[in-house]
Short mmCIF file of C-alpha atoms and ligand atoms in Angstrom, two decimals:
data_model
loop_
_atom_site.label_atom_id
_atom_site.label_comp_id
_atom_site.label_asym_id
_atom_site.label_seq_id
_atom_site.Cartn_x
_atom_site.Cartn_y
_atom_site.Cartn_z
CA MET A 1 0.00 0.00 0.00
CA LYS A 2 0.95 3.63 -0.46
CA CYS A 3 1.30 5.69 2.71
CA PRO A 4 -1.34 8.47 2.67
CA HIS A 5 1.03 10.71 4.64
CA CYS A 6 4.28 10.47 2.66
CA SER A 7 3.15 8.55 -0.51
CA ILE A 8 5.92 5.95 -0.11
CA SER A 9 4.86 2.33 -0.69
CA PHE A 10 5.23 -0.23 2.06
CA HIS A 11 4.16 -3.76 2.85
CA GLU A 12 0.75 -3.78 4.58
CA ASN A 13 1.30 -4.39 8.29
CA TRP A 14 -2.25 -4.12 9.61
CA GLN A 15 -3.11 -4.97 13.17
CA ASP A 16 -6.77 -5.75 13.36
CA ASN A 17 -8.93 -5.30 16.49
CA GLU A 18 -12.55 -6.01 17.24
CA ILE A 19 -14.77 -3.28 18.59
CA THR A 20 -17.04 -4.64 21.31
CA ARG A 21 -20.09 -3.17 22.98
CA ASP A 22 -20.97 -4.34 26.48
CA GLY A 23 -18.54 -7.19 25.98
CA LYS A 24 -20.31 -8.35 22.82
CA ARG A 25 -18.98 -8.36 19.32
CA SER A 26 -20.17 -5.64 16.99
CA VAL A 27 -20.06 -5.45 13.21
CA TRP A 28 -17.22 -2.96 13.53
CA ARG A 29 -13.47 -3.49 13.52
CA ILE A 30 -10.57 -1.12 13.52
CA ARG A 31 -7.13 -1.74 12.06
CA LEU A 32 -3.91 0.14 12.38
CA ALA A 33 -0.80 0.22 10.20
CA ALA A 34 2.35 2.20 10.76
CA CYS A 35 4.39 3.60 7.89
CA PRO A 36 8.02 2.42 8.23
CA THR A 37 9.24 5.58 6.46
CA CYS A 38 7.44 8.49 8.12
CA LYS A 39 6.39 6.47 11.21
CA LYS A 40 2.87 7.85 11.04
CA ASP A 41 -0.26 5.79 11.74
CA ILE A 42 -2.98 4.89 9.27
CA LEU A 43 -6.35 3.82 10.68
CA GLU A 44 -9.14 2.03 8.87
CA LEU A 45 -12.61 1.33 10.15
CA GLY A 46 -14.11 -1.96 9.01
CA LYS A 47 -17.68 -3.09 8.83
CA ILE A 48 -18.70 -6.71 8.51
CA LYS A 49 -20.92 -7.12 5.51
CA VAL A 50 -23.83 -9.06 6.99
CA PRO A 51 -26.59 -10.20 4.65
CA THR A 52 -29.81 -8.83 6.21
CA LYS A 53 -31.45 -12.24 6.53
CA VAL A 54 -28.60 -13.44 8.80
CA VAL A 55 -28.99 -10.63 11.36
CA LYS A 56 -31.46 -12.02 13.84
CA GLY A 57 -29.90 -11.40 17.21
CA ASP A 58 -26.40 -11.70 18.53
CA SER A 59 -25.92 -15.43 18.19
CA ALA A 60 -26.53 -15.47 14.44
CA LEU A 61 -24.28 -12.44 14.09
CA GLU A 62 -21.56 -14.13 16.09
CA ALA A 63 -21.85 -17.32 14.09
CA PHE A 64 -21.54 -15.30 10.93
CA ALA A 65 -18.61 -13.30 12.26
CA ASN A 66 -16.78 -16.53 13.08
CA LEU A 67 -16.89 -17.62 9.44
CA MET A 68 -14.13 -15.23 8.32
CA PRO A 69 -16.54 -12.42 7.49
CA GLU A 70 -16.13 -10.19 4.51
CA LEU A 71 -15.20 -6.73 5.65
CA GLU A 72 -15.53 -3.37 4.04
CA TRP A 73 -12.65 -1.12 5.12
CA ARG A 74 -12.57 2.64 4.98
CA GLN A 75 -9.66 4.89 5.84
CA VAL A 76 -10.54 7.17 8.75
CA PHE A 77 -7.10 8.58 9.52
CA PRO A 78 -5.68 10.54 7.89
CA LEU A 79 -8.65 11.91 5.97
CA THR A 80 -6.49 12.59 2.94
CA SER A 81 -5.41 10.53 0.00
CA SER A 82 -1.87 9.71 -1.14
CA ARG A 83 -3.03 10.20 -4.72
CA GLY A 84 -2.27 13.15 -6.90
CA PRO A 85 -1.41 15.71 -8.02
CA ALA A 86 -2.03 15.15 -11.73
CA PRO A 87 1.04 15.37 -13.99
CA LYS A 88 1.60 18.87 -15.38
CA GLU A 89 0.85 17.71 -18.95
CA VAL A 90 -2.82 16.98 -18.11
CA PRO A 91 -5.31 19.66 -19.28
CA GLN A 92 -6.35 21.82 -16.37
CA HIS A 93 -10.09 21.07 -16.31
CA ILE A 94 -9.36 17.33 -16.11
CA ALA A 95 -6.60 17.77 -13.51
CA LYS A 96 -9.03 19.75 -11.37
CA ASP A 97 -11.66 16.98 -11.32
CA TYR A 98 -8.95 14.41 -10.61
CA THR A 99 -7.55 16.37 -7.65
CA GLU A 100 -11.03 16.78 -6.23
CA ALA A 101 -11.76 13.05 -6.67
CA CYS A 102 -8.56 12.19 -4.75
CA GLY A 103 -9.50 14.64 -2.01
CA VAL A 104 -12.98 13.21 -1.39
CA LEU A 105 -12.00 9.55 -1.81
CA PRO A 106 -11.63 8.74 1.92
CA ILE A 107 -14.90 10.52 2.75
CA SER A 108 -17.09 9.59 -0.18
CA PRO A 109 -16.04 6.85 -2.60
CA LYS A 110 -19.27 7.48 -4.54
CA ALA A 111 -18.42 11.14 -5.11
CA ALA A 112 -14.82 10.20 -5.98
CA ALA A 113 -16.04 7.62 -8.49
CA ALA A 114 -18.41 10.15 -10.07
CA LEU A 115 -15.58 12.65 -10.52
CA ALA A 116 -13.23 9.93 -11.80
CA ARG A 117 -15.83 8.89 -14.37
CA ARG A 118 -16.10 12.51 -15.51
CA CYS A 119 -12.28 12.54 -15.92
CA LEU A 120 -12.44 9.35 -18.00
CA GLN A 121 -15.09 10.87 -20.19
CA ALA A 122 -13.22 14.16 -20.61
CA ILE A 123 -10.03 12.30 -21.59
CA LEU A 124 -11.90 10.23 -24.19
CA HIS A 125 -13.66 13.31 -25.59
CA GLY A 126 -10.31 15.07 -25.84
CA GLN A 127 -9.03 12.16 -27.93
CA GLY A 128 -12.04 12.35 -30.26
CA TYR A 129 -14.03 9.43 -28.83
CA LYS A 130 -17.49 10.87 -28.42
CA ASP A 131 -20.76 8.98 -28.46
CA ARG A 132 -24.10 8.71 -26.64
CA ASP A 133 -22.68 7.56 -23.30
CA LEU A 134 -19.45 6.48 -21.65
CA ALA A 135 -19.95 2.76 -22.34
CA LYS A 136 -20.24 3.53 -26.08
CA GLU A 137 -17.18 5.78 -25.90
CA ILE A 138 -15.23 2.96 -24.27
CA ASP A 139 -16.29 0.74 -27.21
CA LEU A 140 -14.92 3.37 -29.60
CA VAL A 141 -11.50 3.52 -27.96
CA LEU A 142 -11.28 -0.28 -27.62
CA ASN A 143 -12.21 -0.74 -31.30
CA GLU A 144 -9.76 1.89 -32.55
CA ASN A 145 -8.52 0.81 -36.00
CA ASP A 146 -5.58 3.18 -36.23
CA PRO A 147 -2.61 1.16 -34.91
CA SER A 148 -0.75 4.34 -33.96
CA LYS A 149 -3.59 5.12 -31.55
CA GLY A 150 -3.86 1.60 -30.11
CA LEU A 151 -3.86 1.28 -26.33
CA PRO A 152 -1.36 -0.88 -24.46
CA LEU A 153 -2.90 -4.22 -23.47
CA SER A 154 -2.90 -3.50 -19.73
CA LEU A 155 -4.77 -0.23 -20.22
CA ARG A 156 -7.25 -1.90 -22.60
CA ASP A 157 -8.08 -4.48 -19.94
CA MET A 158 -8.51 -1.80 -17.29
CA ILE A 159 -10.78 0.36 -19.42
CA ASP A 160 -12.78 -2.66 -20.50
CA GLY A 161 -13.32 -3.52 -16.82
CA VAL A 162 -14.88 -0.11 -16.10
CA ARG A 163 -18.08 -1.34 -17.64
CA ASN A 164 -18.38 -4.08 -15.05
CA PHE A 165 -18.57 -1.70 -12.10
CA GLY A 166 -21.59 -2.00 -9.83
CA ASN A 167 -24.53 -0.19 -11.35
CA PHE A 168 -22.52 1.30 -14.12
CA SER A 169 -24.29 -0.44 -16.98
CA ALA A 170 -27.72 0.44 -15.58
CA HIS A 171 -26.86 4.14 -15.55
CA PRO A 172 -25.74 5.49 -18.93
CA ILE A 173 -23.01 8.04 -18.25
CA THR A 174 -23.58 11.00 -20.53
CA ASP A 175 -22.41 14.63 -20.40
CA ARG A 176 -25.47 15.34 -18.33
CA THR A 177 -25.23 12.40 -15.93
CA SER A 178 -21.48 11.94 -15.47
CA LEU A 179 -21.59 13.45 -12.00
CA GLN A 180 -24.56 11.36 -10.96
CA VAL A 181 -23.78 9.56 -7.74
CA ILE A 182 -24.30 5.82 -8.06
CA ASP A 183 -23.47 3.04 -5.63
CA VAL A 184 -19.89 1.85 -5.74
CA GLU A 185 -17.67 -0.19 -3.49
CA PRO A 186 -14.74 1.82 -2.02
CA HIS A 187 -12.24 -0.18 -4.11
CA GLU A 188 -14.15 0.60 -7.30
CA ALA A 189 -13.57 4.31 -6.81
CA GLU A 190 -9.86 3.69 -6.25
CA TRP A 191 -9.69 1.49 -9.28
CA CYS A 192 -11.40 4.14 -11.38
CA LEU A 193 -8.74 6.64 -10.26
CA GLU A 194 -5.99 4.16 -11.12
CA ILE A 195 -7.36 3.91 -14.65
CA VAL A 196 -7.46 7.70 -14.91
CA GLU A 197 -3.80 7.81 -13.78
CA GLU A 198 -2.82 5.22 -16.43
CA MET A 199 -4.66 7.25 -19.05
CA PHE A 200 -2.84 10.40 -17.96
CA GLN A 201 0.43 8.58 -18.63
CA HIS A 202 -0.64 7.19 -21.98
CA PHE A 203 -2.42 10.21 -23.46
CA TYR A 204 -0.50 13.15 -21.98
CA VAL A 205 2.79 12.30 -20.27
CA GLN A 206 4.31 9.80 -22.70
CA PRO A 207 3.56 11.85 -25.86
CA ALA A 208 5.15 14.88 -24.15
CA VAL A 209 8.26 12.84 -23.25
CA ARG A 210 8.50 11.55 -26.85
CA ALA A 211 8.14 15.06 -28.26
CA GLU A 212 10.86 16.32 -25.92
CA ARG A 213 13.26 13.50 -26.94
CA LYS A 214 12.59 14.16 -30.62
CA ALA A 215 13.27 17.87 -30.20
CA ALA A 216 16.55 17.08 -28.41
CA LEU A 217 17.57 14.64 -31.14
CA ASN A 218 16.70 17.11 -33.89
CA ALA A 219 18.72 19.81 -32.16
CA LYS A 220 21.76 17.50 -32.27
CA LEU A 221 21.12 16.52 -35.92
CA GLN A 222 20.76 20.15 -36.88
CA ALA A 223 24.00 21.05 -35.14
CA ALA A 224 25.72 18.24 -37.06
CA GLY A 225 24.19 19.48 -40.34
CA LYS A 226 22.20 16.23 -40.84
CA PRO A 227 18.55 15.78 -41.97
CA LEU A 228 16.00 15.95 -39.13
CA THR A 229 13.69 13.10 -38.05
CA LYS A 230 9.99 13.45 -38.74
ZN1 ZN O 1 4.59 7.44 5.40
#
């Protein structure tokens, strides 16, 4: 995981504790990790995902909790994200939505996912992929015929996976609805931001690096009196 304080990656070293009430188990847990680099603590609050039909008094809850329950974790300290800022090559209106998505991620994954989806859409529009809704625009970029515009395989897989998010397919994401808040799991919002970050690299950072290298090469060729590269 990436430390939300100093952004340096470290091996997850969670210590997990139950939260009890009057000596009885609750659906809540708390876990603590310490960053080996900056020594600061990270706290996550966990909630056991209990199917409603199972909750019928403490004993059923306890029985369920004993079966290695599935937990939904949310960062509660610090209330900031290690993500961002956007690379300088990213157009400002997109960078702004991305920064805001990162900022609200620990508080509202739904709001973060909505902003991340708007970033995705803005990136695709900027590249000329425009259709009725985001799912159709994803089709356009995945079916790109121009090999020079082809996406790397890893990014293709990630973008393709966007369509499988929670209620995504039931809610067409258009210009008008891109900020609509729909149910997402916390990890879906993070994943959406990861895709946006990969797209930043592919569509903005790498072309800028290539252009810079070409300019440097041409400067050398020109100095040597040789023909320039195209
Ligand atoms: Zn740290």
